Amino acid sequence: MASYLPPGAPRPASNANNPPSSQPPPNFRANPNSLADNLHNLNFNSAAPRAPSPLPGTPFPRQATQPVSPFPPTFSHPAPFASRPSPSVVPPPGARPPPFVSSASAGLASNGQPVFASGALPGGQWFPPPGSAPPTMAMAMARAPPQPQPPNTTSRPLMGSSLIRAPPVQPASPFAAAPQARQPPTTGYPYGQPTWPLQPGQGAPPPPITGSPQPPRMFGMPPPLPNQSMTSVSPAVGQIGAPVAGASKIDPNQIPRPIPGSSVILHETRQGNQANPPPPATSDYIVRDTGNCSPRYMRCTINQIPCTDDLLTTSGMQLALMVQPLAIPHPSEETVQVVDFGESGPVRCSRCKGYINPFMKFIDQGRRFICNFCGFTDETPREYHCNLGPDGRRRDADERPELCRGTVEFVASREYMVRDPMPAVYFFLIDVSMNAIQIGATAAACGAINQVIADLPEGPRTMVGIATFDSTIHFYNLKRALQQPLMLVVPDVQDVYTPLQTDVVVQLSECRQHLELLLESIPTMFLENRTAESAFGAATKAAFMAMKGTGGRLLVFQSVLPSIGIGALSAREAEGRTHLSAGEKEAHKLLQSADETLKAMAIEFAEYQVCVDVFITTQTYVDIASIAVIPRTTGGQVYYYYPFSAVSDPAKLYNDLRWNVTRPQGFEAVMRVRCSQGIQVLEYDGNFCKRMPTDVDLPGIDCDKTIMVTLKHDDKLKDGSECAFQCALLYTTVNGQRRIRVTTLSLPCTSILSNLFRSADLDTQFACFLKQAASEIPSRPLLLVKDRMTNLCINILLSYRKFCATVTSSGQLILPEALKLLPLYTLALIKSKGLRTDGRIDERSFWINYLSSISTPLAIPFVHPRMVAIHDLNSKEGDQSLIPPVISLSTEHVNDGGIYLLENGEDCLIYIGNSVDSDILRQLFCISSVDEIPAQFVLQQYDNPLSKKLNDLVNEIRRQRCSYLRLKLCKKGDPSV
């Protein structure tokens, strides 16, 4: 009989008396990679080239049913069906690894729910001695497979074919006409139909947080707080508890995985006069604003601010804010209170200009107040004076939203206006070149715009314009007095101009009939167009010139590579592939803008408050890296439909466009973040134009846009004090009101390293990882970016192990509880589309640009999608949830007899096993075998319960993600996989 060995001791070498076990574990397969074949590089949106659809003769048909509310698109990435390497040493049956390390000793003890595992180095050190090479990712996480590396202006009647010379155009007087009666469809929102305007509010207090066993403490470290916890994972062990020598198989049950919560979390922003750590950004929660702003509007990477820069550097974590000032609240939350101070404007600090908030302290019986940002003492305005109560607070504090709420909205006075509030202007610019017509992109764009007109804001302040372009630019006079719209052609694409100063952008109420007629006619008018060139840059600038006086939103529908006129581009991707040696050395340069002309144009657009959104509907390379400079600088967004299909993509295009113009948004915005003394803003990152060091200019801002604000220390903070952050957004609403949205967050300061790890916000930390990766990929070699992302994760884990868990065994991986999933998400990031060399340049460029403004709740699903089984939906009769339980992203949970749905918020991939019951296939997809899977798939509902449940499931996912998910069917061995 083997002698007893203490926990953590090395396993003795095998001999005749102690042979190694050869019996495989219960879940061992002869070929564990059988289901991973052809799935390791599974990509979203990587469909085989689609055959061009028949030439469309009519616009996109109007839907009879209410469409699903969309959300801005997210980029696709490889599906994480990854194979696992076969173990060289198989543990005997029943052998289980010691799951966790107790805080009381270095022995083995249970610590609740297992959360992570890693291949260990038995008997050796986890981290190298000082002076050695930096640790690799394999030392901090489970092993993964290696990754691969004015001229003439002409006009003609719209319906006629004869070309006539247009007489000189005189300014026309405004027109007035009653709008056409039309019933707009109901707009969908992520949590249901809210009360307009969409603003956040309150809920009930959160449930108590249960604690976990405490980690060992470093000598001199104060006792941890009650909710401090950590996670450790050890290698597989033998029957007597000793680690298995050599390579060890990780117990899948110990690998940390995200566990989605099924219940709604009730969150109070402050409790007991202290900041309450926010719930996970991906969870469903209701916020009650009790002083701090809702975490939907502003989140910090660490919920306790380090007192010194050295402490922050030691932790390895990043200190940053993720600001989403117009985020959509839960319908159960209170709306943001609007406060009007009249012509005097809101009360502010006279030194730093910080706005009044709940953390400013009133003294001298309320006659003065101390700013919580700069510490300056100001006189309270006479009309704002109120006596203090016994507790030192103003007696009216609970009655004034600005003194008891973390988020308020002030009505801007005249001093905040350079000009009158701009109207809501929407200008549509449509590509009508030969390729756009042939693939059906022009018809889809016209049909989507025609339906969206009904959703534009009502009233005389809503103005619209439209133009088309190929190698020339075609403006349309929408003057109501004309019998039909008049086309005005601008042939010079090197020195463009606007042929009319009026009647190009007109009130929607005056031109609705002409606009609808024009949109129905454009696909037919250019049906025989044989012009392949595209003057994207010239057309965009010409449209800007038409909007220059008012500003507004320019929506461009582009289908081919801009090849003529201002900002013309060449096929750099083809050049890079031809010169492979140069492409491999400097491949990242293909992700940079090729022409500074477009950058200069974008800065000019931002100066005149023109926001540009680009909808790219293409089947070829279009150089998104260059085109996307304009949306990023003007606060807009890029939408990407590749390869565009006239069968399945028009519905998503319509939903994306509809959400773009109906979501909560603002125009001509300026944003600034202020911090308490000792902390200052280092830089901003997002979609905006920055002309001043302290402010960011946002010609357009909406509920989906998030800006990362990186912070740094400029002085030492006092332990136990609070550090405040305030975001002030001055913007114009769609209704023409000038408002100031002020969000304030106050967090405690700490000088204890373990407190930083305990209060870390995983979602916000990882969102910062994504944004940093996106900003570095175009300027640095890919391997360096991968190493940096890997080292960011390793340094955090190393610091925790080195300073907060020093008593534990060297053969165990110790993870801070709050960041236990960070290695998993970092590995997913390294495998994603933007950090791989085998993807298309345009796809990687879109990936980068999408991340530049991604919100915190969408950051993790973007690289770590959700997978559910849909072949047994009928067995969920008693389950109240429409979405089945989430399955771990591992081939161990996928079999040939099942059907699985994988979604990332933008696309759905439905994988059909080779042995699926034909009856289930007929009920779900109306096919009898996997060989009949269509290349292009549109979800339909058939007359059976299973099909209805699948439709309900997809619609629920679309509602949660606020996006019209595109579906694709695939099978094992599919060439597109």
PDB file of N, CA and C in Angstrom, residues 33 40-41 78 81-86 137-138 141-149 783 786 790 827 830-832 835-838:
ATOM      1  N   ASN A  33     -10.495  15.223 -30.466  1.00  0.00           N
ATOM      2  CA  ASN A  33     -10.621  16.347 -31.383  1.00  0.00           C
ATOM      3  C   ASN A  33     -11.590  16.062 -32.534  1.00  0.00           C
ATOM      4  N   HIS A  40     -12.069  24.661 -35.438  1.00  0.00           N
ATOM      5  CA  HIS A  40     -11.157  25.486 -34.670  1.00  0.00           C
ATOM      6  C   HIS A  40     -11.095  26.906 -35.207  1.00  0.00           C
ATOM      7  N   ASN A  41     -11.156  27.042 -36.534  1.00  0.00           N
ATOM      8  CA  ASN A  41     -11.092  28.375 -37.130  1.00  0.00           C
ATOM      9  C   ASN A  41     -12.459  28.861 -37.587  1.00  0.00           C
ATOM     10  N   PRO A  78     -13.715  34.727 -34.628  1.00  0.00           N
ATOM     11  CA  PRO A  78     -13.707  33.267 -34.670  1.00  0.00           C
ATOM     12  C   PRO A  78     -14.504  32.670 -33.537  1.00  0.00           C
ATOM     13  N   PHE A  81     -14.731  27.253 -30.769  1.00  0.00           N
ATOM     14  CA  PHE A  81     -14.743  25.791 -30.688  1.00  0.00           C
ATOM     15  C   PHE A  81     -13.291  25.345 -30.789  1.00  0.00           C
ATOM     16  N   ALA A  82     -12.616  25.204 -29.689  1.00  0.00           N
ATOM     17  CA  ALA A  82     -11.187  24.885 -29.703  1.00  0.00           C
ATOM     18  C   ALA A  82     -10.963  23.472 -29.195  1.00  0.00           C
ATOM     19  N   SER A  83     -10.085  22.761 -29.861  1.00  0.00           N
ATOM     20  CA  SER A  83      -9.786  21.408 -29.416  1.00  0.00           C
ATOM     21  C   SER A  83      -8.850  21.443 -28.226  1.00  0.00           C
ATOM     22  N   ARG A  84      -8.830  20.361 -27.484  1.00  0.00           N
ATOM     23  CA  ARG A  84      -7.974  20.247 -26.304  1.00  0.00           C
ATOM     24  C   ARG A  84      -6.888  19.222 -26.585  1.00  0.00           C
ATOM     25  N   PRO A  85      -5.651  19.484 -26.204  1.00  0.00           N
ATOM     26  CA  PRO A  85      -4.587  18.495 -26.427  1.00  0.00           C
ATOM     27  C   PRO A  85      -4.786  17.266 -25.562  1.00  0.00           C
ATOM     28  N   SER A  86      -4.471  16.131 -26.125  1.00  0.00           N
ATOM     29  CA  SER A  86      -4.599  14.893 -25.359  1.00  0.00           C
ATOM     30  C   SER A  86      -3.564  14.861 -24.256  1.00  0.00           C
ATOM     31  N   MET A 137       2.200  33.362 -21.015  1.00  0.00           N
ATOM     32  CA  MET A 137       0.775  33.198 -20.713  1.00  0.00           C
ATOM     33  C   MET A 137       0.472  31.811 -20.196  1.00  0.00           C
ATOM     34  N   ALA A 138       1.261  30.814 -20.607  1.00  0.00           N
ATOM     35  CA  ALA A 138       0.993  29.454 -20.152  1.00  0.00           C
ATOM     36  C   ALA A 138       1.170  29.308 -18.658  1.00  0.00           C
ATOM     37  N   MET A 141      -2.449  30.722 -17.178  1.00  0.00           N
ATOM     38  CA  MET A 141      -3.763  30.278 -17.615  1.00  0.00           C
ATOM     39  C   MET A 141      -3.662  28.908 -18.269  1.00  0.00           C
ATOM     40  N   ALA A 142      -4.794  28.317 -18.549  1.00  0.00           N
ATOM     41  CA  ALA A 142      -4.819  27.002 -19.172  1.00  0.00           C
ATOM     42  C   ALA A 142      -4.163  27.071 -20.536  1.00  0.00           C
ATOM     43  N   ARG A 143      -3.446  26.008 -20.885  1.00  0.00           N
ATOM     44  CA  ARG A 143      -2.736  25.996 -22.161  1.00  0.00           C
ATOM     45  C   ARG A 143      -3.704  25.963 -23.323  1.00  0.00           C
ATOM     46  N   ALA A 144      -3.347  26.665 -24.379  1.00  0.00           N
ATOM     47  CA  ALA A 144      -4.182  26.719 -25.566  1.00  0.00           C
ATOM     48  C   ALA A 144      -3.339  26.359 -26.769  1.00  0.00           C
ATOM     49  N   PRO A 145      -3.967  25.919 -27.867  1.00  0.00           N
ATOM     50  CA  PRO A 145      -3.198  25.612 -29.084  1.00  0.00           C
ATOM     51  C   PRO A 145      -2.497  26.841 -29.591  1.00  0.00           C
ATOM     52  N   PRO A 146      -1.326  26.735 -30.209  1.00  0.00           N
ATOM     53  CA  PRO A 146      -0.609  27.905 -30.718  1.00  0.00           C
ATOM     54  C   PRO A 146      -1.405  28.577 -31.823  1.00  0.00           C
ATOM     55  N   GLN A 147      -1.323  29.919 -31.864  1.00  0.00           N
ATOM     56  CA  GLN A 147      -2.061  30.696 -32.846  1.00  0.00           C
ATOM     57  C   GLN A 147      -1.217  31.008 -34.072  1.00  0.00           C
ATOM     58  N   PRO A 148      -1.780  30.987 -35.311  1.00  0.00           N
ATOM     59  CA  PRO A 148      -1.064  31.397 -36.518  1.00  0.00           C
ATOM     60  C   PRO A 148      -0.949  32.939 -36.626  1.00  0.00           C
ATOM     61  N   GLN A 149       0.026  32.862 -37.050  1.00  0.00           N
ATOM     62  CA  GLN A 149       0.219  34.315 -37.203  1.00  0.00           C
ATOM     63  C   GLN A 149      -0.635  35.143 -38.459  1.00  0.00           C
ATOM     64  N   LEU A 783       2.566  40.841 -33.364  1.00  0.00           N
ATOM     65  CA  LEU A 783       3.147  40.057 -32.279  1.00  0.00           C
ATOM     66  C   LEU A 783       3.397  40.901 -31.034  1.00  0.00           C
ATOM     67  N   LYS A 786       0.028  41.394 -29.305  1.00  0.00           N
ATOM     68  CA  LYS A 786      -0.362  40.185 -28.576  1.00  0.00           C
ATOM     69  C   LYS A 786       0.423  40.048 -27.277  1.00  0.00           C
ATOM     70  N   THR A 790      -1.074  40.035 -23.487  1.00  0.00           N
ATOM     71  CA  THR A 790      -0.773  38.901 -22.618  1.00  0.00           C
ATOM     72  C   THR A 790      -0.080  39.357 -21.337  1.00  0.00           C
ATOM     73  N   LEU A 827      -7.358  35.361 -23.376  1.00  0.00           N
ATOM     74  CA  LEU A 827      -7.092  34.339 -24.382  1.00  0.00           C
ATOM     75  C   LEU A 827      -8.084  34.467 -25.533  1.00  0.00           C
ATOM     76  N   ILE A 830      -6.953  37.334 -27.744  1.00  0.00           N
ATOM     77  CA  ILE A 830      -5.808  37.010 -28.592  1.00  0.00           C
ATOM     78  C   ILE A 830      -6.236  36.185 -29.805  1.00  0.00           C
ATOM     79  N   LYS A 831      -7.309  35.396 -29.654  1.00  0.00           N
ATOM     80  CA  LYS A 831      -7.781  34.567 -30.764  1.00  0.00           C
ATOM     81  C   LYS A 831      -8.782  35.294 -31.660  1.00  0.00           C
ATOM     82  N   SER A 832      -9.151  36.510 -31.329  1.00  0.00           N
ATOM     83  CA  SER A 832     -10.199  37.204 -32.063  1.00  0.00           C
ATOM     84  C   SER A 832      -9.691  37.741 -33.395  1.00  0.00           C
ATOM     85  N   LEU A 835      -6.669  40.308 -33.957  1.00  0.00           N
ATOM     86  CA  LEU A 835      -5.318  39.903 -33.587  1.00  0.00           C
ATOM     87  C   LEU A 835      -4.883  38.646 -34.329  1.00  0.00           C
ATOM     88  N   ARG A 836      -5.489  38.384 -35.461  1.00  0.00           N
ATOM     89  CA  ARG A 836      -5.094  37.257 -36.291  1.00  0.00           C
ATOM     90  C   ARG A 836      -4.657  37.748 -37.657  1.00  0.00           C
ATOM     91  N   THR A 837      -3.743  37.030 -38.264  1.00  0.00           N
ATOM     92  CA  THR A 837      -3.197  37.444 -39.557  1.00  0.00           C
ATOM     93  C   THR A 837      -3.922  36.812 -40.732  1.00  0.00           C
ATOM     94  N   ASP A 838      -4.818  35.844 -40.462  1.00  0.00           N
ATOM     95  CA  ASP A 838      -5.457  35.142 -41.567  1.00  0.00           C
ATOM     96  C   ASP A 838      -6.786  35.767 -41.963  1.00  0.00           C
TER      97      ASP A 838
END
